[in-house]
Amino acid sequence: MTVDSKDMLEKAYECAENSEYSEAMSLYDEALKRDPDNVRIIIDRGATLQNMGENRRAIRAYERALEISPDHPDALLNKGSALHCESRYDEAISCYDVVLESDKMCAVAYAYKGLSLGEKGDMAGALAHFKRALAIDGRYELAAVSMDAAQKMLDSKTR
């Protein structure tokens, strides 16, 4: 990747962070013309699509990244997240499981899996995954907030 390409990607990321999605997409598309198999560009473009609410297109982007790098954790986590947003919880969990097979210390995968389990109604499973995420990263806010919510739901069922 040339310095020019690196600057382009930094600008694309900055645009995406500032919700300037059309500009970010143009920059990612230009970068992909120069380097069509760059997994990082493909994933970042997918994340921008996901931020735009284009989950199905984002999933296709992550699948493209996974064709190039089948066990890429960021592609799997992001694909799982997009699948979750599409209410495809079992498929999302499968993505998180692949990450956890290779990295038992991935707090994000545990927390995201907990979210999908919770959406499926498995509060005990969700709670266990949030606790595991917090055991790895005690300051992981998503896991802490979600764990509290899951615990309250479990408590209300036992009353």
mmCIF file of C-alpha atoms in Angstrom, residues 13-87:
data_model
loop_
_atom_site.group_PDB
_atom_site.id
_atom_site.type_symbol
_atom_site.label_atom_id
_atom_site.label_comp_id
_atom_site.label_asym_id
_atom_site.label_seq_id
_atom_site.Cartn_x
_atom_site.Cartn_y
_atom_site.Cartn_z
ATOM 1 C CA TYR A 13 -11.988 6.275 8.328
ATOM 2 C CA GLU A 14 -12.193 9.872 9.550
ATOM 3 C CA CYS A 15 -15.137 10.563 7.232
ATOM 4 C CA ALA A 16 -16.934 7.443 8.475
ATOM 5 C CA GLU A 17 -16.352 8.472 12.098
ATOM 6 C CA ASN A 18 -17.889 11.874 11.296
ATOM 7 C CA SER A 19 -20.928 10.269 9.604
ATOM 8 C CA GLU A 20 -19.762 11.533 6.204
ATOM 9 C CA TYR A 21 -20.625 8.184 4.734
ATOM 10 C CA SER A 22 -20.828 8.993 1.038
ATOM 11 C CA GLU A 23 -17.347 10.518 1.100
ATOM 12 C CA ALA A 24 -16.021 7.551 3.100
ATOM 13 C CA MET A 25 -17.562 5.094 0.632
ATOM 14 C CA SER A 26 -16.033 6.936 -2.325
ATOM 15 C CA LEU A 27 -12.613 6.763 -0.704
ATOM 16 C CA TYR A 28 -12.977 3.075 0.178
ATOM 17 C CA ASP A 29 -14.136 2.301 -3.360
ATOM 18 C CA GLU A 30 -11.121 4.124 -4.805
ATOM 19 C CA ALA A 31 -8.801 2.287 -2.423
ATOM 20 C CA LEU A 32 -10.339 -1.044 -3.462
ATOM 21 C CA LYS A 33 -9.732 -0.223 -7.136
ATOM 22 C CA ARG A 34 -6.048 0.054 -6.249
ATOM 23 C CA ASP A 35 -5.957 -2.940 -3.909
ATOM 24 C CA PRO A 36 -9.056 -5.139 -4.431
ATOM 25 C CA ASP A 37 -8.026 -7.912 -2.042
ATOM 26 C CA ASN A 38 -7.080 -5.741 0.929
ATOM 27 C CA VAL A 39 -9.050 -7.273 3.786
ATOM 28 C CA ARG A 40 -8.719 -4.207 6.030
ATOM 29 C CA ILE A 41 -10.261 -1.941 3.388
ATOM 30 C CA ILE A 42 -13.069 -4.423 2.743
ATOM 31 C CA ILE A 43 -13.872 -4.708 6.458
ATOM 32 C CA ASP A 44 -13.765 -0.947 7.026
ATOM 33 C CA ARG A 45 -16.025 -0.430 4.011
ATOM 34 C CA GLY A 46 -18.403 -3.043 5.455
ATOM 35 C CA ALA A 47 -18.415 -1.274 8.821
ATOM 36 C CA THR A 48 -19.318 1.972 7.074
ATOM 37 C CA LEU A 49 -22.166 0.215 5.266
ATOM 38 C CA GLN A 50 -23.331 -1.169 8.595
ATOM 39 C CA ASN A 51 -23.250 2.306 10.144
ATOM 40 C CA MET A 52 -25.407 3.448 7.235
ATOM 41 C CA GLY A 53 -27.954 0.752 8.100
ATOM 42 C CA GLU A 54 -27.013 -1.297 5.031
ATOM 43 C CA ASN A 55 -26.596 -4.559 6.927
ATOM 44 C CA ARG A 56 -27.093 -6.896 3.972
ATOM 45 C CA ARG A 57 -24.456 -5.086 1.914
ATOM 46 C CA ALA A 58 -22.180 -5.056 4.961
ATOM 47 C CA ILE A 59 -22.593 -8.828 5.338
ATOM 48 C CA ARG A 60 -21.579 -9.287 1.698
ATOM 49 C CA ALA A 61 -18.482 -7.169 2.326
ATOM 50 C CA TYR A 62 -17.518 -9.250 5.357
ATOM 51 C CA GLU A 63 -18.112 -12.443 3.381
ATOM 52 C CA ARG A 64 -15.753 -11.112 0.701
ATOM 53 C CA ALA A 65 -13.115 -10.446 3.372
ATOM 54 C CA LEU A 66 -13.626 -13.973 4.708
ATOM 55 C CA GLU A 67 -13.124 -15.438 1.222
ATOM 56 C CA ILE A 68 -9.658 -13.899 1.312
ATOM 57 C CA SER A 69 -8.937 -14.551 5.001
ATOM 58 C CA PRO A 70 -11.355 -17.233 6.285
ATOM 59 C CA ASP A 71 -10.765 -16.825 10.023
ATOM 60 C CA HIS A 72 -10.189 -13.064 10.174
ATOM 61 C CA PRO A 73 -11.541 -12.103 13.616
ATOM 62 C CA ASP A 74 -12.640 -8.571 12.696
ATOM 63 C CA ALA A 75 -14.514 -9.825 9.636
ATOM 64 C CA LEU A 76 -16.201 -12.523 11.725
ATOM 65 C CA LEU A 77 -17.120 -10.181 14.597
ATOM 66 C CA ASN A 78 -18.483 -7.552 12.226
ATOM 67 C CA LYS A 79 -20.369 -10.124 10.159
ATOM 68 C CA GLY A 80 -21.860 -11.493 13.377
ATOM 69 C CA SER A 81 -22.893 -8.009 14.438
ATOM 70 C CA ALA A 82 -24.565 -7.321 11.090
ATOM 71 C CA LEU A 83 -26.323 -10.694 11.195
ATOM 72 C CA HIS A 84 -27.506 -9.874 14.721
ATOM 73 C CA CYS A 85 -28.953 -6.586 13.425
ATOM 74 C CA GLU A 86 -30.847 -8.640 10.838
ATOM 75 C CA SER A 87 -32.225 -10.889 13.655
#
